[in-house]
Each structure stands twice: as structure tokens, then as C-alpha cells.
Coordinates of C-alpha atoms in Angstrom, one line a residue:
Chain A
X1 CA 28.8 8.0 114.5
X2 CA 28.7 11.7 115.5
X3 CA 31.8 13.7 115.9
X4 CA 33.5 16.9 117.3
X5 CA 33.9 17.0 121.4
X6 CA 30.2 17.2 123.7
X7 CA 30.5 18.8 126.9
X8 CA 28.6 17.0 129.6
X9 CA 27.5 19.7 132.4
X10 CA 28.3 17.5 135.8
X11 CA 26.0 18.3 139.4
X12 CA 24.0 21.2 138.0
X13 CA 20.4 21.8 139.6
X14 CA 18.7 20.6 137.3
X15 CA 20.0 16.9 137.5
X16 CA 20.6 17.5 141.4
X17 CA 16.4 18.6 141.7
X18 CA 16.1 16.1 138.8
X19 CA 17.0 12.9 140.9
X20 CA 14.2 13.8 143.2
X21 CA 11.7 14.6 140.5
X22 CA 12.4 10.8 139.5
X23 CA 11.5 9.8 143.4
X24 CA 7.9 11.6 143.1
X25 CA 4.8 9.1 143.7
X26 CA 7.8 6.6 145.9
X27 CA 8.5 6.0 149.1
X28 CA 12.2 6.2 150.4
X29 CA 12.9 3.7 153.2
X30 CA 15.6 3.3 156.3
X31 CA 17.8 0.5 155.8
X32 CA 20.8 -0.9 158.0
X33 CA 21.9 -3.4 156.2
X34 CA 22.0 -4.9 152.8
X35 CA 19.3 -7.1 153.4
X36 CA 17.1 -4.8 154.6
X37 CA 18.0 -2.8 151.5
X38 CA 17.1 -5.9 149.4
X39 CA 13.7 -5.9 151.2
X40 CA 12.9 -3.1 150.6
X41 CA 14.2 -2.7 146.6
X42 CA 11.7 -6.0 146.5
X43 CA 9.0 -4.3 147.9
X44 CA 9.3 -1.5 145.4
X45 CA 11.1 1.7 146.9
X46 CA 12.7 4.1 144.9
X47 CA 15.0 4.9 146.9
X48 CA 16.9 3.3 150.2
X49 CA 18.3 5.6 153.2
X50 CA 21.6 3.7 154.6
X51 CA 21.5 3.6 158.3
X52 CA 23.4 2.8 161.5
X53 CA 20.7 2.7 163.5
X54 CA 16.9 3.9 162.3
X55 CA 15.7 7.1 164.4
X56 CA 13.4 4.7 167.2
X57 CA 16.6 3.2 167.7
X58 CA 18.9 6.3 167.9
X59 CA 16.1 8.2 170.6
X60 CA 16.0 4.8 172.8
X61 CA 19.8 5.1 172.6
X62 CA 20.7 7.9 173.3
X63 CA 24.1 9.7 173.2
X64 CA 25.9 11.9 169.9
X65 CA 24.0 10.5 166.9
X66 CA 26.4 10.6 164.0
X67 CA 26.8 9.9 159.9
X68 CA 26.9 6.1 159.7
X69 CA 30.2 3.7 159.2
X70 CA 31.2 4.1 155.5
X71 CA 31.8 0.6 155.5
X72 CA 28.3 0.1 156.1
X73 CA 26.7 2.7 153.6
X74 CA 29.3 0.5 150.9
X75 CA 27.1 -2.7 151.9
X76 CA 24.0 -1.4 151.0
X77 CA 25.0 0.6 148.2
X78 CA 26.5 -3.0 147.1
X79 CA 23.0 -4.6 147.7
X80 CA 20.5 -2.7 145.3
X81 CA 20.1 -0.8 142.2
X82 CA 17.9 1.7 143.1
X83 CA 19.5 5.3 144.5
X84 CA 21.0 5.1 147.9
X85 CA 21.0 8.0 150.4
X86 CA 22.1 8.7 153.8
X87 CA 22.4 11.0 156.9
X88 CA 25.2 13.8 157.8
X89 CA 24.9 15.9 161.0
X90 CA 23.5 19.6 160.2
X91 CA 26.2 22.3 159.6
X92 CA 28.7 18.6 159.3
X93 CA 30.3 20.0 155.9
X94 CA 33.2 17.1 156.3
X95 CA 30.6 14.3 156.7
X96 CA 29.0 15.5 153.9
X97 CA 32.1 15.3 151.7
X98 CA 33.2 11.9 152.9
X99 CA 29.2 10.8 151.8
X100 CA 30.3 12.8 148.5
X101 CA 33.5 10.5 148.4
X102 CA 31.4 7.5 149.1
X103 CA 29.4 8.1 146.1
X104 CA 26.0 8.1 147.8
X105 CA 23.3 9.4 145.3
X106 CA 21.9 11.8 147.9
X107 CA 23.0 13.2 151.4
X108 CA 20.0 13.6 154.1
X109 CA 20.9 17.0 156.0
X110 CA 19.3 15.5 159.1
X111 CA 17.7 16.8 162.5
X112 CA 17.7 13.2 163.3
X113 CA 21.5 13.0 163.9
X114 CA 22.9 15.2 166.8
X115 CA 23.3 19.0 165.4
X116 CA 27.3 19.6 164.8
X117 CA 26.8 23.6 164.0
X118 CA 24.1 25.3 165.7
X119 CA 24.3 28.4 163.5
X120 CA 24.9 27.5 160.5
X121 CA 23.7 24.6 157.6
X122 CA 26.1 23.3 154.7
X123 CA 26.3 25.7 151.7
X124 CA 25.5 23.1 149.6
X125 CA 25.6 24.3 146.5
X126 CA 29.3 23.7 146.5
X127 CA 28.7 19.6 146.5
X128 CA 27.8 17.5 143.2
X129 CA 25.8 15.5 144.9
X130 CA 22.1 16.3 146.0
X131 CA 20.9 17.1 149.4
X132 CA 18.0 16.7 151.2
X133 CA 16.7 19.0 154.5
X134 CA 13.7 19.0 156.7
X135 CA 11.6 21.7 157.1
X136 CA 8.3 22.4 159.3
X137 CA 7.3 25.3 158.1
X138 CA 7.5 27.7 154.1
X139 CA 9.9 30.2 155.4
X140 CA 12.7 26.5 156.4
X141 CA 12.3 25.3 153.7
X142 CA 13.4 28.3 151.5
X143 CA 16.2 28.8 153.5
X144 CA 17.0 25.1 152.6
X145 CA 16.4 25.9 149.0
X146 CA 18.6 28.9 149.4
X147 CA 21.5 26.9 150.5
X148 CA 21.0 24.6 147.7
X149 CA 18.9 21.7 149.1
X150 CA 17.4 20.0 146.2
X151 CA 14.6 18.5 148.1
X152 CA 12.7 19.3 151.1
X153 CA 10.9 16.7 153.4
X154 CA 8.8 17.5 156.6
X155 CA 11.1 17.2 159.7
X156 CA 7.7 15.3 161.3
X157 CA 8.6 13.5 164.7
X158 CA 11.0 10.7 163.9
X159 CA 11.2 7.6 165.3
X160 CA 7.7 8.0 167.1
X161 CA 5.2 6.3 164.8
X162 CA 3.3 9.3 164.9
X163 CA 2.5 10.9 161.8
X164 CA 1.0 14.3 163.7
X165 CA 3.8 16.6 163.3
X166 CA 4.1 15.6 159.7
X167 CA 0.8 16.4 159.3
X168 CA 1.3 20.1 161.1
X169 CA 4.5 20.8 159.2
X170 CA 3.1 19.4 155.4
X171 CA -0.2 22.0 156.4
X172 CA 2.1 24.7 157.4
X173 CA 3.9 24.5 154.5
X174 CA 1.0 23.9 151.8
X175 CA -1.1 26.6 153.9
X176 CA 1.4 29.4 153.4
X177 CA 1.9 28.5 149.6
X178 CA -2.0 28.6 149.6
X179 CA -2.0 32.0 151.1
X180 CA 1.1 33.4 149.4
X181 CA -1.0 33.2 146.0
X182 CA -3.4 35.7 147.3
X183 CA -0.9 38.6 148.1
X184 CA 0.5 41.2 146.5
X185 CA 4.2 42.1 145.6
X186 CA 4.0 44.5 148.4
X187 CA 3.2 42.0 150.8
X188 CA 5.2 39.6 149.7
X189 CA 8.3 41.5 150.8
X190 CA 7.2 41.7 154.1
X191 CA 6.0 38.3 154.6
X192 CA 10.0 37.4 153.2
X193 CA 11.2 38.6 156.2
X194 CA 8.4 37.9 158.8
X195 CA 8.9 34.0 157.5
X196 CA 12.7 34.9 157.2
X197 CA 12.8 33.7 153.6
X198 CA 14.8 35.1 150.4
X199 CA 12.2 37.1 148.4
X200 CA 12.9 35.6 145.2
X201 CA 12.4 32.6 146.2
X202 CA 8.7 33.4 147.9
X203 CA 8.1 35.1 144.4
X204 CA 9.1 32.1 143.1
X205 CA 7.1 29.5 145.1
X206 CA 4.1 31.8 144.4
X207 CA 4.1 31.4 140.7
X208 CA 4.6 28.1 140.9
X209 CA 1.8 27.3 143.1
X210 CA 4.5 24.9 144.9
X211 CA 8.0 24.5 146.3
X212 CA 10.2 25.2 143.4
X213 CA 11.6 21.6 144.4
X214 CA 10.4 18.7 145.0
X215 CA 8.2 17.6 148.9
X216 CA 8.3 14.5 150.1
X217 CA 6.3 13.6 153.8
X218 CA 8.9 12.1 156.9
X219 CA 8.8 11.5 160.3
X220 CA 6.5 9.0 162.2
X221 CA 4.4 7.9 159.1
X222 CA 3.7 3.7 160.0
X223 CA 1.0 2.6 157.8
X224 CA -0.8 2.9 154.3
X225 CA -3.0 5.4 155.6
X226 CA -0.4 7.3 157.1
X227 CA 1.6 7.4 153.7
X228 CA -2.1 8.2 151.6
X229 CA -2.5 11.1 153.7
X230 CA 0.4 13.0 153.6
X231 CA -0.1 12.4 149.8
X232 CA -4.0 13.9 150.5
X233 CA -1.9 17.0 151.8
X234 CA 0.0 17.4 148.8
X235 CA 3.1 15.9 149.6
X236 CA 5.0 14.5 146.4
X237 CA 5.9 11.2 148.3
X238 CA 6.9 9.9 151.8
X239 CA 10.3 8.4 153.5
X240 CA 9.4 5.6 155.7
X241 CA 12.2 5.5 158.6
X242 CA 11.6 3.3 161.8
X243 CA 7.7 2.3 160.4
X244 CA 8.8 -0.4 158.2
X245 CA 11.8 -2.7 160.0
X246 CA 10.3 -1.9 163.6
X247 CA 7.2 -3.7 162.5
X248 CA 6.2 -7.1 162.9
X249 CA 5.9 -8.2 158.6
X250 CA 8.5 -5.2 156.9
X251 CA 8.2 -6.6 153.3
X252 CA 4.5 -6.7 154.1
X253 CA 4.5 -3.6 155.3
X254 CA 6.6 -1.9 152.9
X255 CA 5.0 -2.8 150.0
X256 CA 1.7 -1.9 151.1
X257 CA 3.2 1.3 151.9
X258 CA 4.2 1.7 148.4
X259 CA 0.9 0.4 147.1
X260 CA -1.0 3.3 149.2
X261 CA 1.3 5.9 147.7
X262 CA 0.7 4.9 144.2
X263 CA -2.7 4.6 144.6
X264 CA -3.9 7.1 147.5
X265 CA -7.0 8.1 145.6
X266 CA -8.2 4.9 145.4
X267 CA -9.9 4.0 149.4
X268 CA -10.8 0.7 148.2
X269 CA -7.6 -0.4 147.2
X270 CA -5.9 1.3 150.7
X271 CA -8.8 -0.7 152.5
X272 CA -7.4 -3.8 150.6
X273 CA -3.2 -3.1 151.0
X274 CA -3.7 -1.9 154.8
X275 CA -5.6 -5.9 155.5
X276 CA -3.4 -7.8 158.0
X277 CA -0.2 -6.4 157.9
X278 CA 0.4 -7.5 161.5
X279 CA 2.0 -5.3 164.4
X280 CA 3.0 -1.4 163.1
X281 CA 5.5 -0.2 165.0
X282 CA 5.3 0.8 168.6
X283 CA 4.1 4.4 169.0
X284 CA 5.2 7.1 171.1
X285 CA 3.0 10.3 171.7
X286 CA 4.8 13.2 170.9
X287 CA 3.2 15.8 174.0
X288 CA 4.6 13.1 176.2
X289 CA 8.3 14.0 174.9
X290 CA 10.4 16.6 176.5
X291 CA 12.0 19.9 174.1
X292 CA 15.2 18.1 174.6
X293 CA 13.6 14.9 173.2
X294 CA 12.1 16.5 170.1
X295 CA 14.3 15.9 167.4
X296 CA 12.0 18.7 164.7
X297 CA 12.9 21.4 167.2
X298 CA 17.0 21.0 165.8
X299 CA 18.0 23.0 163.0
X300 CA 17.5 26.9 162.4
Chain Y
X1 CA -7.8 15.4 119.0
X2 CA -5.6 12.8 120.4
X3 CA -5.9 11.4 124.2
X4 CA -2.1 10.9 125.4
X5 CA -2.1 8.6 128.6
X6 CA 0.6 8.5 131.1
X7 CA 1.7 5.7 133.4
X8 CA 1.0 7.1 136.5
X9 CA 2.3 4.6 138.4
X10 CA 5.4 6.6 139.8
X11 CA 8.2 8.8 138.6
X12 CA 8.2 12.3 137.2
X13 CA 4.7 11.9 135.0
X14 CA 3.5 15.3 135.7
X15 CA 6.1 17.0 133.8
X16 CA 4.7 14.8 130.7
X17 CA 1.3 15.9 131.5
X18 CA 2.5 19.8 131.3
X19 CA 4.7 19.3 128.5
X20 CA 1.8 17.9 126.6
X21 CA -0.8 20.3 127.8
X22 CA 1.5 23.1 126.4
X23 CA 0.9 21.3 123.0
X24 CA -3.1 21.5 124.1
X25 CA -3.0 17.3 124.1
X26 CA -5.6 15.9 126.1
X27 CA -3.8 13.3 128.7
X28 CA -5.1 11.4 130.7
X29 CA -3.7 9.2 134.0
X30 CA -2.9 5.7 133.6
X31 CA -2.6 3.2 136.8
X32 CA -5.0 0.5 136.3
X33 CA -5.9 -1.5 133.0
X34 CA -8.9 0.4 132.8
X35 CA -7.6 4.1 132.3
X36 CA -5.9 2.7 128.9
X37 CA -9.7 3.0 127.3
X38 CA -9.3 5.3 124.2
X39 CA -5.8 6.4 124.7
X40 CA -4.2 7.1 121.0
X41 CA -0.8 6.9 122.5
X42 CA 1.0 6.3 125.8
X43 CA 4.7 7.7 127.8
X44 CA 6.1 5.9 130.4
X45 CA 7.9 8.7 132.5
X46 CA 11.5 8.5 134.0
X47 CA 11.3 7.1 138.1
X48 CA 12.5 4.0 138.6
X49 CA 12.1 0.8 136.8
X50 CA 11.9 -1.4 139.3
X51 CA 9.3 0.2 141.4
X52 CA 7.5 0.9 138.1
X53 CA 7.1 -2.6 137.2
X54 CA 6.7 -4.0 140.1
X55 CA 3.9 -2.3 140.7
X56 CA 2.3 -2.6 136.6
X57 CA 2.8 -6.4 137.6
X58 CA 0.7 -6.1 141.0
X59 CA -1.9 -4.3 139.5
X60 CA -2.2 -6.4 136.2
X61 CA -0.9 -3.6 133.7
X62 CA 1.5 -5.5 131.7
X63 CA -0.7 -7.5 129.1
X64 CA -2.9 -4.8 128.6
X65 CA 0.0 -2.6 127.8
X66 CA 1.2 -5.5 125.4
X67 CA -2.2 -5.4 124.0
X68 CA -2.3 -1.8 123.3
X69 CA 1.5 -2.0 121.5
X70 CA 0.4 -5.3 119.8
X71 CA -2.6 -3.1 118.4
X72 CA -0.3 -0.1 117.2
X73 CA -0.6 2.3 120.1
X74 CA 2.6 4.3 120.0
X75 CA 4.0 4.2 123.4
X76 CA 7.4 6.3 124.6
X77 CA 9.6 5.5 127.3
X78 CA 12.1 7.8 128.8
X79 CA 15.0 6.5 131.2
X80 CA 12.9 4.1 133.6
X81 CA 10.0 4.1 130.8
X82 CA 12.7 3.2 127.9
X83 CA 14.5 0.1 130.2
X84 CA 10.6 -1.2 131.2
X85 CA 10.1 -1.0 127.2
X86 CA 13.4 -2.9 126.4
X87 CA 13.8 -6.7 126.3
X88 CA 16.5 -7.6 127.5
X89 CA 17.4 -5.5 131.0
X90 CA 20.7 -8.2 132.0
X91 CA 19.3 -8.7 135.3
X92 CA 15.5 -10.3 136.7
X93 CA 13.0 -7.3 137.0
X94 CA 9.7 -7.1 134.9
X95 CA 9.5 -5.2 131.8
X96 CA 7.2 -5.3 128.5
X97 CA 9.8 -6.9 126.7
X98 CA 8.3 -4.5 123.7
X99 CA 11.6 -3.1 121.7
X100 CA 14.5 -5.1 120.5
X101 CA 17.0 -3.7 122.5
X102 CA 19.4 -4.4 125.3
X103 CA 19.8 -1.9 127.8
X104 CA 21.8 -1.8 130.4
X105 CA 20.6 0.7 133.8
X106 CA 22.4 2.6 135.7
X107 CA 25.2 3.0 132.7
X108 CA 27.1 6.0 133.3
X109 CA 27.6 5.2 137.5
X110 CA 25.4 6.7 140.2
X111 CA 24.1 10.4 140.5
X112 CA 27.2 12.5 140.7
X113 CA 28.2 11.0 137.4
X114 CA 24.4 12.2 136.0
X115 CA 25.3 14.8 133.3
X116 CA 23.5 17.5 130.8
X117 CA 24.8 17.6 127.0
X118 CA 23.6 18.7 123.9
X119 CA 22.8 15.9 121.1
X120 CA 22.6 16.0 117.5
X121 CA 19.2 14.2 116.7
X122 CA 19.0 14.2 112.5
X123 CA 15.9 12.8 113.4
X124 CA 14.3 15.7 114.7
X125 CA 14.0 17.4 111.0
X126 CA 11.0 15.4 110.6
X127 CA 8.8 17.6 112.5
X128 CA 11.2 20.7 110.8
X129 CA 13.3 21.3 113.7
X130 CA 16.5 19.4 113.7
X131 CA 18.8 21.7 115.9
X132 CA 20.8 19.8 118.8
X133 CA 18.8 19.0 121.9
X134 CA 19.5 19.9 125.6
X135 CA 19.1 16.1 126.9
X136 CA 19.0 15.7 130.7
X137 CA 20.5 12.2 132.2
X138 CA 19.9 11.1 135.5
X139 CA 21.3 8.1 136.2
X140 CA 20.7 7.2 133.0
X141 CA 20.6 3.9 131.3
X142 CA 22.2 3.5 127.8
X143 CA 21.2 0.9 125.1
X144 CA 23.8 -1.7 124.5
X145 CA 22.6 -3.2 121.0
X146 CA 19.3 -3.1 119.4
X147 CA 18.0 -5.1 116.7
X148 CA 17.7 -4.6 113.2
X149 CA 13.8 -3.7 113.0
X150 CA 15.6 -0.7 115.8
X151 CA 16.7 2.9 114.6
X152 CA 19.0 4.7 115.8
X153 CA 18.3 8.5 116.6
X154 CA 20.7 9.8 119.1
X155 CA 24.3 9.2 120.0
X156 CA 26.4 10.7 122.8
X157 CA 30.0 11.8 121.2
X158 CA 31.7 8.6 122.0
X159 CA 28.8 6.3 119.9
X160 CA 26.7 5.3 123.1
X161 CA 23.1 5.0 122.0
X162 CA 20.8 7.1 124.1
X163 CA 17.5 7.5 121.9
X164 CA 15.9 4.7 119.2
X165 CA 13.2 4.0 117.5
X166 CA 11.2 0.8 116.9
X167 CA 8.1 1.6 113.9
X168 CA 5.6 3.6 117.3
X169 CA 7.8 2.3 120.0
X170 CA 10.2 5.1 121.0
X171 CA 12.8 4.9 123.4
X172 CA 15.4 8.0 125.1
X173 CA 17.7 7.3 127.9
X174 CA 17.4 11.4 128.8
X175 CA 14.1 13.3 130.0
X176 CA 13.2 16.2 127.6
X177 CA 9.9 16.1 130.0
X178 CA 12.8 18.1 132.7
X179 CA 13.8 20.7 129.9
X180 CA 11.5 23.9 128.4
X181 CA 12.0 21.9 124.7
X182 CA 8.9 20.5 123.7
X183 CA 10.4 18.9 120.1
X184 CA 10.5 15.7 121.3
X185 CA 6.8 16.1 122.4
X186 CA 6.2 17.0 119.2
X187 CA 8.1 14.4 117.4
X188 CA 5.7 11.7 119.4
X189 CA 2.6 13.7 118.5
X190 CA 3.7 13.1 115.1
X191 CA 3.9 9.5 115.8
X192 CA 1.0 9.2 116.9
X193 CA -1.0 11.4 114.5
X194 CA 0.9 8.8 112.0
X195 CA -1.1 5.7 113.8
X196 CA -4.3 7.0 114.6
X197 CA -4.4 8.0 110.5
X198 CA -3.5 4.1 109.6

């Protein structure tokens, strides 16, 4: 046996970004309770996000959308034994430390929940645990990064079944990382503060050719297809909110989603997973919605 | 020059491809039976295990990746890779059922207990480099017991086993595929250079 004392290093960033470097190539599900969360563990997520309500139910609903009943987030967390996330308000530092108490394996800094700080996000380098944040466009998502998000998803439109605003924020994303590879130091300072970005962190991003963590697709993704595009776009793997348990067959579902994630380069094998999976979820069209309706326009 | 394949299935398997393109390895993606043509050796990366088999037990990987072992391929598994290598897992999920060891997932508690340390691996002075290693664990599992055909290589300061080695099968609870280290890369490479020579 070896001897003398180890240190262990506890919630650095490189096991915080870590976790979701072990989610690339999966798809993250809502859950509200645990047999949902057993569903979709069976079904092959890598990953379950505990719920009150998923975000179809919280727009038909209505009202303050808030961080779910512990007692709740306990069940599901009881249920599987694959990571567990869930949601806190933006800028909610104390729901974030009560889901740090909890022990849930990542917190989801959410626009889906009802804003608590309209200024200001966490800092949240300060927590052990991981965070997630949506982003729609490069110059978000560093600011994300720069308060210590470990993980960056598109905001998308959640809760609508329509995968269109992913698809805008993923390409505005992937599109400035594209172009940022082009410039020079010189403009790269400028384009910092026209995207309102830290510069190291642009100058970062550009020699990495991607987000210096890891991108995962959200918001209104519903079928295999869905899920195979946003991986088409470059996306490192897709949460699946209201799609799968607001459909007619969710383990069907679910697992075909996974299917098309693994193998989204593959159409004959998407032909084959996307056969009779019965009703998707009802969709909503997102130009029919209101500004006060879009939950993507929240956060700053 | 050898052809490294990676199960591509899900997880963190393009930090394995870079790793081993640093070493100028030829890899090559793994996620249906076919892809494992020609492959000298074979890592299963960290993700998770359960998603990970059950998708190599939708898509009819698991006997050919018994095959390949059966036929000497070395194959290395780190953290998910290492429990879908181990036989005995204490609870129903697929796995290959490939090293003599019993693991047990999710060891050291859930992601705020995940931890970096460095580890003395004596081992490592077979490729002439034995200084301790930066290991990365993320949610990691540990390995209970392991069999006698099983070596030992690494051990965390209170005796936990977190790396073995069964004759090409090679097992680490941490992911040097997250850290700028390539020795364990190397110590694989070796491995496999060892096999294809046989």
C-alpha cells in the first residue's frame, strides 16, 4: 500500500468542465418524478434534469416559475444512477446553494424559470458544483464562461417543440467561432467589446476552434431529427425538456432520441429510430408568441 | 503503424483521439461491429456506463468486442470504459464482463465529491517514466477486488484501487485523456506494440 498523505483538489474546473465532457455524444432529459427518471436512465440518458414542472407546462401555467421542491429533486436523485441536474432562477445565488446543499451533480442557470436578478448572473466560480447557462449568441456565452459556467447550451425556445431558435442560436454561435478564426489580434479586441465578451476568452475560443467548454443543443428539440441536427451544427449533444414526457410513447421516444445522437451521421439508421414513435409533442410557433412570452429573451 | 479504435458510442472519446494523435497513432471511430476491422487495439472513453452499454447492446457491439479481447486485442477502459470492462458491476446493466474485477460506480459520492490527486504508478517505469501522475476523477468508480490473474497499478493513499491490469486488458477509474500527460497513452501503446509483435 502506498503511503505519506495525497491531497485531493475538490470542485476545480477541470472536474466541474470535466462532468460535462463525460455528457458529450448524450442527451440530458426533463424529469418530474422518479419514474420518469427511471425512464429515461432505461432509455439511455446520461444525464436527468429534476423538475417541478417541464417548461410546456410552466408557459401554459403561468405565474413566478421557481427552483423545484427539494423534496422532489431527493426523489429523483434516489431513482437513478446517472448525474442529476436541476434549475435555479438567474442571478438566484441562495437557490443555487440550497441545490449545492442538495448535492445535485449540476445546477441549470435557467431562462426557463422567472428571472430573480435582472442585472446580474451568479458568480459562480464560488460553488463546487458545476453550472450550466444558455446562451444565443458567442459574446453570452463567454460572459457565461466568465462567470464560471462550465457548460453552455442554446437558450432555444423552451417548451415550444420548435427546434428553430435552437437552430438560430447554435449558428450564431458556431458562425462567430467560424469567423473569429479569420481575424486578427487587432480585430479581435474590437470584436470583444462589440460582442461584449472578455478578450481572453475570444482569444481563447479562437485557438481552440470551439467554446473552451463543452455545447450542448436545448429548447424545443422533439424528435430524432431534431436532436441529429443540432448535432449536424456542431453541437456536443442535446437536452430534451418537454419533447419526451409530453409525447404520446416517452421511452419510445427517448431512446430513439438517444439513438439519433449517437448515430447522427448515419440517415439510415435515423430513418430507422424516427419509424412510429407515435404523437411528438404539441408544437407552438414561436412568431406567434409575444416578447413577454419568449422565455430566450431573459437573461443579459 | 498501429490503428487505435475508440468506442464512439458516447462520452469524452475525442480527447482519446487527440491524445493519441499527439503520439501520431492512427485512430479510428468505433460504433458499429464493422468499424472494429483492423483495429490493433481499442479505449473505451469515460461517459457513462449505462448509456454506453445500452447502446453497444442495441447496436450488437458486445460479442464482437468479446471477440476482439478473446483474440488478444488490448482494449483500455477509463471510468465508464473500466466498469463496462469489469465483471461484476453489483447491480443489472450490460457490460463485457472482460476483467476479473468488481467495481463498484459512483464510489466516492456524486460530483462535488469528484477530486484531482497525484498517484504513484511504479508501473509507469516501464515505458521509463515513473513519476506520479495528475489523475482526474469524476464521479469515479473504484475497484472493490480483482482476481488473481488482475495487477494492481495504482492506489489512492488510503489503499483504494483506481488502475489494474489484466495481461492487454487495462483498467483506470481516472481520465488521463482530460490532463496534458500522455504516459498513460504511451503505456497502452506499449501494450499494444507488445500484442501486435506476438
Amino acid at each position: 500500500m502506498m503511503t505519506g498523505e495525497v491531497q485531493r483538489a475538490y470542485g476545480t474546473v477541470t472536474v466541474k468542465r470535466g462532468l460535462a465532457q463525460m455528457l458529450k455524444g448524450g442527451v440530458i432529459m426533463d424529469v418530474t418524478n422518479a419514474e420518469q427518471a427511471q425512464i429515461a436512465e432505461e432509455a439511455g440518458a446520461v444525464a436527468v434534469m429534476a423538475l417541478e414542472r417541464v417548461p410546456a407546462d410552466i408557459r401554459a401555467h403561468g405565474g413566478v416559475a421557481r427552483m423545484a421542491d427539494p423534496e422532489k429533486i431527493l426523489e429523483i436523485m434516489e431513482a437513478v444512477t446517472i448525474p442529476v441536474m436541476a434549475k435555479c432562477r438567474i442571478g438566484h445565488y441562495m437557490e443555487a446553494k440550497i441545490l449545492e446543499a442538495l448535492g445535485v451533480d449540476f445546477i441549470d442557470e435557467s431562462e426557463v424559470l422567472t428571472p430573480a436578478d435582472e442585472q446580474y448572473h451568479i458568480n459562480k466560480w464560488e460553488f463546487k458544483v458545476p453550472f450550466v447557462c444558455g446562451a444565443r449568441d458567442l459574446g453570452e456565452a463567454l460572459r457565461r464562461i466568465a462567470e464560471g459556467a462550465a457548460m453552455i447550451r442554446s437558450k432555444g425556445e423552451a417548451g415550444t417543440g420548435n427546434v428553430v431558435e435552437a437552430v438560430r442560436h447554435a449558428r450564431a454561435i458556431m458562425g462567430a467561432i467560424r469567423r473569429i478564426q479569420g481575424m486578427g489580434e487587432e480585430e479581435l479586441v474590437a470584436y470583444a467589446k462589440e460582442i461584449g465578451a472578455p478578450y481572453e476568452l475570444v482569444l481563447e475560443t479562437r485557438r481552440l476552434g470551439r467554446l473552451p467548454v463543452v455545447l450542448f443543443a436545448a429548447g424545443g428539440i422533439a424528435t430524432p431529427a431534431d436532436a441529429a441536427l443540432m448535432m449536424w451544427l456542431g453541437m456536443d449533444g442535446v437536452f430534451v425538456g418537454s419533447g419526451i414526457f409530453k409525447s404520446e410513447n416517452p421511452y419510445k421516444r427517448a431512446r430513439a432520441i438517444v439513438e439519433a445522437v449517437t448515430y447522427w451521421q448515419e440517415p439510415e439508421i435515423l430513418a430507422m429510430v424516427s419509424r412510429n414513435l407515435g404523437e411528438p409533442m404539441y408544437g407552438i410557433d414561436v412568431r406567434q408568441l409575444t416578447e413577454a412570452q419568449r422565455l430566450a429573451l431573459r437573461g443579459w | 503503424m498501429v490503428r487505435i479504435g475508440v468506442l464512439g458510442l458516447q462520452g469524452d472519446y475525442l480527447e482519446h483521439h487527440q491524445m493519441l494523435r499527439r503520439l501520431n497513432v492512427e485512430t479510428v471511430d468505433v460504433r458499429l461491429p464493422s468499424h472494429l476491422e483492423g483495429v490493433d487495439g481499442l479505449i473505451i472513453p469515460g461517459g457513462e456506463s449505462t448509456t454506453i452499454g445500452a447502446l453497444a447492446e442495441r447496436y450488437g457491439l458486445m460479442e464482437p468486442l468479446r471477440r476482439i479481447a478473446e483474440a488478444g486485442v488490448p482494449i483500455w477502459g477509463t471510468c465508464a470504459g473500466m466498469i463496462f470492462l469489469a465483471r461484476d458491476v453489483g447491480r443489472p446493466q450490460p457490460t463485457l464482463g472482460l476483467m476479473d474485477i468488481r467495481v463498484r460506480r459512483n464510489a466516492f459520492g456524486r460530483q462535488i465529491d469528484s477530486f484531482e490527486a497525484d498517484l504513484e504508478i511504479p508501473a509507469l517505469a516501464r515505458i521509463g517514466d515513473p513519476r506520479p501522475f495528475h489523475a482526474v476523477f469524476i464521479r469515479a468508480p473504484l475497484i472493490e477486488a480483482a482476481g488473481p490473474d488482475v495487477e494492481v497499478l495504482a492506489r489512492l493513499e488510503d489503499g483504494t484501487i483506481v488502475a489494474a491490469q489484466q495481461g492487454h486488458l487495462l483498467a483506470t477509474a481516472f481520465h488521463p485523456e482530460l490532463t496534458d500527460d500522455t504516459r498513460f497513452h504511451r503505456y497502452f501503446l506499449e501494450i499494444v506494440r507488445q500484442a501486435s509483435r506476438r
